């Protein structure tokens, strides 16, 4: 039997296992090519990619702009759970209804995806706010890392099952055609709903402490911005981080639909992205060792250099083996780039104000992944192909590398 505290910790961690199914199957691997090949089959390929890019950009922007306001609620006990439940239900519901999307239903598909992505992101905001409640200061890093690890594992396992449903629908008693993908959306909703139960049952919330100050989050953001002037290196790093992090998030969100546009078969797209999941884990650990031997900044240059190469090669992408190779390269550097960014920023901020500055770091993270998908939409609209956007992403990484080069690390 788990003790009360242990139940809370594992209940919190298991929500990462639950919601990562949306991140892998819906956001990254299955829904983008399904939108391209089925829901938007009546549209030119470039237009489908452009619409997807605009949808991702718009949903991410809405979440980022609302984060300070909702953060004020998350910081005041008594409101976390009810808001979490509302947005969790929105995400699960929209994901389940995706199973009804058929050929030509591109408008319905986009609206459901935007609602699902918004619900997923807003629920995560309140979920994250429970971390300091369930874990002590000494436990926070371990609990957070355990949640991430369970998320990678859970998301990867369900994606593997969904890949089998798409490639071999007969194994599951499904007819050929789109049913494998459509039922996979139902499995995500079911997985997300069922494995959230431990969080809802075991994680308790402190009693509320008065009325909500809706302006608190915005005032805190403005105050931190003003005080960043005294920490110029940290401010310069955040600019670099925003540039290359936008590129990283765009690669994650747009890779599958871009691959579908240039003619890569759905089975290869999903399998290659599943391959990325499993490559990322060991190489995240290797990058930690690499940073100790050559330094954090040189290790970051290697990771961002690989991303730049991936985007440059992406312009010429035509064959499935090329997509597999690029997916493997991304897996090699994805976890390392994200982990090293946090450790690099930690070296630049005063120890007594780490919570405040990492709150700002989190805000900058929320605003990444807006520009890149938007540029995909613009490139497709202007050139009737998204290939130019791949080169723009390479430039975004080069700008991030240049900005990082101007940051002095003590």
XYZ file of C-alpha atoms in Angstrom:
410
model
C 0.000 0.000 0.000
C 1.202 3.501 -0.820
C 1.214 6.068 1.961
C -0.778 9.279 1.569
C 2.222 11.345 0.455
C 3.484 8.659 -1.899
C 0.030 8.383 -3.447
C 0.039 12.128 -4.120
C 3.488 11.996 -5.715
C 2.640 9.034 -7.952
C -0.777 10.443 -8.744
C 0.915 13.622 -9.950
C 3.555 11.736 -11.968
C 0.996 9.487 -13.645
C -0.747 12.453 -15.252
C 2.346 12.835 -17.451
C 1.817 9.209 -18.481
C -1.824 10.093 -19.239
C -1.513 13.300 -21.241
C 1.600 12.420 -23.256
C -0.649 10.267 -25.439
C -2.066 13.512 -26.842
C 1.404 14.975 -27.421
C 2.685 11.957 -29.348
C -0.329 10.608 -31.263
C -2.451 13.722 -31.822
C -0.051 16.643 -31.830
C 3.034 15.069 -33.399
C 2.526 11.794 -35.252
C -0.936 10.633 -36.380
C -3.304 13.595 -36.694
C -1.047 15.842 -38.868
C -0.750 13.337 -41.763
C -4.408 12.328 -41.242
C -5.378 15.964 -41.702
C -3.193 16.246 -44.802
C -4.275 13.004 -46.486
C -7.887 12.595 -45.322
C -9.588 15.584 -43.690
C -8.028 18.099 -46.097
C -7.725 15.763 -49.095
C -9.825 18.155 -51.182
C -7.277 20.945 -50.659
C -3.855 21.375 -52.269
C -1.157 19.821 -50.075
C 0.575 23.150 -49.491
C -2.669 24.749 -48.312
C -3.339 21.943 -45.832
C 0.132 22.435 -44.330
C -0.374 26.207 -44.225
C -3.728 25.877 -42.443
C -2.196 23.468 -39.940
C 0.654 25.898 -39.272
C -1.738 28.795 -38.689
C -3.866 26.633 -36.345
C -0.848 25.560 -34.265
C 0.445 29.127 -34.113
C -2.937 30.590 -33.124
C -3.630 28.033 -30.391
C -0.127 28.413 -28.934
C -0.432 32.208 -28.954
C -3.797 32.078 -27.163
C -2.351 29.821 -24.464
C 0.759 31.982 -24.046
C -1.202 35.240 -23.738
C -3.595 33.765 -21.192
C -0.888 32.072 -19.103
C -0.101 35.029 -16.780
C -3.804 35.545 -16.090
C -4.477 31.882 -15.435
C -1.218 31.654 -13.501
C -2.645 34.093 -10.986
C -5.440 31.606 -10.377
C -3.027 28.672 -10.156
C -1.047 30.489 -7.471
C -4.107 30.834 -5.252
C -5.158 27.571 -3.638
C -8.726 26.490 -4.121
C -8.984 27.116 -7.866
C -6.397 24.751 -9.315
C -8.454 21.568 -9.349
C -11.664 22.986 -10.816
C -9.838 24.756 -13.655
C -7.688 21.684 -14.274
C -10.793 19.483 -14.576
C -12.528 21.891 -16.978
C -9.554 22.069 -19.349
C -8.761 18.350 -19.027
C -12.357 17.548 -20.023
C -12.090 19.983 -22.949
C -8.935 18.255 -24.193
C -10.240 14.716 -23.725
C -13.615 15.535 -25.287
C -12.176 17.245 -28.369
C -9.725 14.377 -28.871
C -12.471 11.749 -28.713
C -14.660 13.584 -31.230
C -11.733 13.557 -33.704
C -12.784 9.959 -34.427
C -15.790 11.411 -36.303
C -13.611 13.396 -38.722
C -13.770 11.906 -42.197
C -12.727 12.851 -45.698
C -13.230 16.551 -46.422
C -13.951 17.513 -42.784
C -10.924 19.802 -42.556
C -12.722 22.661 -40.782
C -14.090 20.356 -38.084
C -10.674 18.731 -37.721
C -8.896 22.073 -37.251
C -11.392 23.306 -34.661
C -11.209 20.070 -32.686
C -7.408 20.105 -32.801
C -7.247 23.723 -31.608
C -9.665 22.949 -28.751
C -7.729 19.809 -27.849
C -4.369 21.602 -27.915
C -5.726 24.488 -25.833
C -7.255 22.091 -23.291
C -4.019 20.090 -23.127
C -1.884 23.220 -22.612
C -4.182 24.956 -20.114
C -4.612 21.757 -18.071
C -0.813 21.448 -17.966
C -0.561 24.958 -16.527
C -2.656 23.965 -13.508
C -1.093 20.505 -13.316
C 2.377 22.072 -13.033
C 1.163 24.286 -10.188
C 0.551 21.158 -8.065
C 4.248 20.170 -8.142
C 5.350 22.267 -5.129
C 2.281 20.974 -3.262
C 2.992 17.257 -3.705
C 6.808 17.441 -3.475
C 9.221 18.998 -0.986
C 12.040 21.246 -2.237
C 14.415 18.294 -2.029
C 12.061 16.097 -4.066
C 11.023 18.532 -6.806
C 13.732 17.621 -9.337
C 13.222 13.875 -8.854
C 9.420 14.081 -9.024
C 9.513 16.324 -12.105
C 12.013 14.039 -13.873
C 9.963 10.957 -12.994
C 6.882 12.575 -14.511
C 8.770 13.356 -17.731
C 10.154 9.811 -17.906
C 6.694 8.286 -17.441
C 5.384 10.652 -20.106
C 7.949 9.523 -22.682
C 7.254 5.883 -21.837
C 3.451 6.153 -21.847
C 3.294 8.295 -24.973
C 5.668 5.940 -26.772
C 3.760 2.796 -25.789
C 0.397 4.081 -26.993
C 1.946 5.466 -30.177
C 3.359 1.998 -30.863
C -0.129 0.514 -30.440
C -1.609 3.204 -32.695
C 1.018 2.487 -35.348
C -0.020 -1.188 -35.318
C -3.688 -0.156 -35.667
C -2.875 1.993 -38.701
C -0.547 -0.496 -40.397
C -2.439 -3.706 -39.508
C -6.085 -2.761 -38.824
C -7.164 -6.371 -39.383
C -5.344 -7.413 -36.206
C -7.839 -5.313 -34.271
C -10.928 -6.296 -36.244
C -10.967 -2.965 -38.088
C -11.668 -2.507 -41.803
C -8.976 -1.086 -44.054
C -8.905 2.626 -44.758
C -8.995 5.395 -42.190
C -10.421 3.428 -39.279
C -7.063 2.613 -37.730
C -6.241 6.308 -37.373
C -9.753 7.263 -36.266
C -9.887 4.643 -33.526
C -6.408 5.717 -32.425
C -7.886 9.119 -31.499
C -10.447 7.323 -29.334
C -7.666 5.353 -27.626
C -5.877 8.615 -26.812
C -9.032 10.074 -25.233
C -9.608 6.845 -23.277
C -5.959 6.634 -22.148
C -5.894 10.315 -21.148
C -9.159 9.996 -19.207
C -8.451 6.707 -17.411
C -4.880 7.426 -16.324
C -5.852 10.847 -14.959
C -7.893 9.045 -12.278
C -4.944 8.646 -9.839
C -4.308 12.394 -10.018
C -7.955 13.220 -9.339
C -8.281 10.649 -6.548
C -4.957 11.015 -4.759
C -3.741 14.601 -5.195
C -5.301 16.943 -2.655
C -5.534 20.699 -2.858
C -5.085 23.133 0.041
C -8.124 25.183 0.945
C -8.657 28.467 -0.867
C -7.275 31.686 0.468
C -9.604 34.462 -0.623
C -10.673 36.109 -3.888
C -8.576 35.796 -7.044
C -6.336 38.720 -7.997
C -6.613 38.449 -11.782
C -3.898 41.045 -12.399
C -1.269 39.421 -10.176
C 0.279 37.313 -12.939
C 0.592 40.257 -15.322
C 2.110 42.526 -12.641
C 4.616 39.831 -11.697
C 5.615 39.428 -15.347
C 6.134 43.189 -15.773
C 8.173 43.369 -12.552
C 10.442 40.518 -13.634
C 10.925 42.125 -17.060
C 12.015 45.368 -15.420
C 14.443 43.590 -13.121
C 15.959 41.561 -15.975
C 17.903 44.712 -16.914
C 20.267 43.966 -14.044
C 20.942 40.495 -15.481
C 21.954 41.249 -19.049
C 23.510 37.853 -19.774
C 20.362 36.053 -18.643
C 18.286 38.395 -20.823
C 20.536 37.752 -23.837
C 20.283 34.025 -23.254
C 16.484 34.189 -23.160
C 16.511 35.851 -26.595
C 18.703 33.047 -27.958
C 16.537 30.456 -26.218
C 13.351 31.902 -27.708
C 14.814 31.730 -31.220
C 16.097 28.177 -31.171
C 13.321 26.852 -28.925
C 10.788 28.141 -31.443
C 12.642 26.127 -34.055
C 12.664 22.990 -31.879
C 8.938 23.222 -31.139
C 8.170 23.840 -34.801
C 10.105 20.732 -35.822
C 8.098 18.703 -33.287
C 4.709 20.064 -34.368
C 5.205 20.381 -38.133
C 7.474 17.452 -39.084
C 4.711 14.915 -39.735
C 2.444 17.152 -41.810
C 5.441 18.430 -43.789
C 6.483 14.832 -44.455
C 2.946 14.034 -45.613
C 2.980 17.055 -47.938
C 6.178 15.914 -49.670
C 4.806 12.390 -50.127
C 6.095 10.268 -47.223
C 3.656 7.433 -46.390
C 1.815 7.718 -43.054
C 3.200 4.450 -41.673
C 6.763 5.662 -42.153
C 5.952 9.036 -40.578
C 4.452 7.521 -37.427
C 7.117 4.816 -37.084
C 9.966 7.300 -37.557
C 8.553 9.623 -34.892
C 8.187 6.637 -32.552
C 11.851 5.885 -33.290
C 12.669 9.462 -32.228
C 11.067 8.839 -28.826
C 13.324 5.883 -28.079
C 16.504 7.484 -29.437
C 15.947 10.609 -27.318
C 16.239 8.875 -23.932
C 19.829 7.511 -24.085
C 21.155 10.524 -25.974
C 19.722 12.892 -23.347
C 21.970 11.135 -20.829
C 24.940 11.208 -23.216
C 24.558 14.957 -23.728
C 24.734 15.415 -19.966
C 28.115 13.657 -19.969
C 29.243 15.556 -23.078
C 28.530 18.914 -21.423
C 30.738 17.933 -18.479
C 33.663 17.081 -20.750
C 33.526 19.946 -23.279
C 31.263 22.519 -21.568
C 27.583 23.409 -21.792
C 27.843 25.992 -24.584
C 29.913 23.801 -26.948
C 27.456 20.949 -26.361
C 24.594 23.332 -27.178
C 26.355 24.397 -30.389
C 26.543 20.740 -31.448
C 22.840 20.177 -30.746
C 21.736 23.341 -32.544
C 24.121 22.624 -35.423
C 22.425 19.249 -35.913
C 19.005 20.946 -35.928
C 20.241 23.431 -38.539
C 21.491 20.561 -40.704
C 18.169 18.717 -40.291
C 16.189 21.748 -41.491
C 18.552 22.322 -44.419
C 18.258 18.690 -45.507
C 14.516 18.897 -44.925
C 14.276 21.275 -47.889
C 15.375 18.412 -50.178
C 13.302 15.704 -48.418
C 11.698 13.214 -50.823
C 12.264 9.643 -49.619
C 11.133 7.753 -46.511
C 14.708 6.748 -45.579
C 15.631 10.440 -45.471
C 12.780 11.143 -43.033
C 13.938 8.233 -40.847
C 17.483 9.610 -40.835
C 16.319 13.104 -39.907
C 14.058 11.681 -37.180
C 17.031 9.822 -35.705
C 19.180 12.959 -35.759
C 16.446 14.945 -33.996
C 16.127 12.220 -31.371
C 19.870 12.426 -30.722
C 19.766 16.121 -29.809
C 16.201 16.920 -28.721
C 16.423 15.953 -25.054
C 19.958 17.289 -24.725
C 19.093 20.723 -26.111
C 16.120 21.102 -23.773
C 17.944 19.888 -20.653
C 21.106 21.928 -21.290
C 19.039 25.079 -21.852
C 17.664 24.839 -18.321
C 21.066 24.163 -16.765
C 22.682 27.008 -18.713
C 20.026 29.473 -17.575
C 20.370 28.256 -13.980
C 24.007 29.414 -13.984
C 22.983 32.986 -14.786
C 20.297 33.758 -12.226
C 20.654 34.586 -8.515
C 20.130 31.510 -6.356
C 17.748 33.320 -4.034
C 15.425 34.168 -6.965
C 15.482 30.988 -9.051
C 11.713 30.410 -8.780
C 10.933 33.895 -10.074
C 13.404 33.738 -12.959
C 12.432 30.225 -13.982
C 8.842 31.422 -14.008
C 9.918 33.914 -16.652
C 11.870 31.162 -18.438
C 8.620 29.168 -18.536
C 6.764 32.168 -19.982
C 9.348 32.514 -22.768
C 8.954 28.769 -23.424
C 5.208 29.218 -23.890
C 5.817 31.874 -26.565
C 8.096 29.545 -28.541
C 6.413 27.492 -31.220
C 4.345 30.447 -32.457
C 6.599 32.037 -35.080
C 7.757 28.836 -36.809
C 4.332 27.314 -37.567
C 3.117 30.761 -38.648
C 6.053 30.995 -41.091
C 5.111 27.549 -42.435
C 1.666 28.952 -43.158
C 3.068 32.065 -44.811
C 5.577 30.090 -46.911
C 2.889 27.721 -48.153
C 0.559 30.599 -49.001
C 3.238 32.540 -50.901
C 5.107 29.724 -52.676
C 2.474 26.943 -52.783
C 4.999 24.646 -51.085
C 6.297 24.448 -47.531
C 9.864 23.607 -48.551
C 10.917 27.232 -48.177
C 9.774 27.112 -44.543
C 12.344 24.380 -43.842
C 15.094 26.792 -44.889
C 13.542 29.536 -42.750
C 13.748 27.168 -39.765
C 17.450 26.658 -40.498
C 17.913 30.438 -40.415
C 16.025 30.571 -37.099
C 18.482 28.078 -35.597
C 21.454 30.002 -37.004
C 20.109 33.186 -35.402
C 19.762 31.296 -32.116
C 23.365 30.066 -32.374
C 24.585 33.608 -33.111
C 22.630 35.035 -30.166
C 23.934 32.278 -27.875
C 27.477 33.151 -28.940
C 27.028 36.629 -27.443
C 26.104 35.202 -24.032
C 28.894 35.067 -21.446
C 28.689 32.157 -19.039
C 30.613 32.394 -15.772
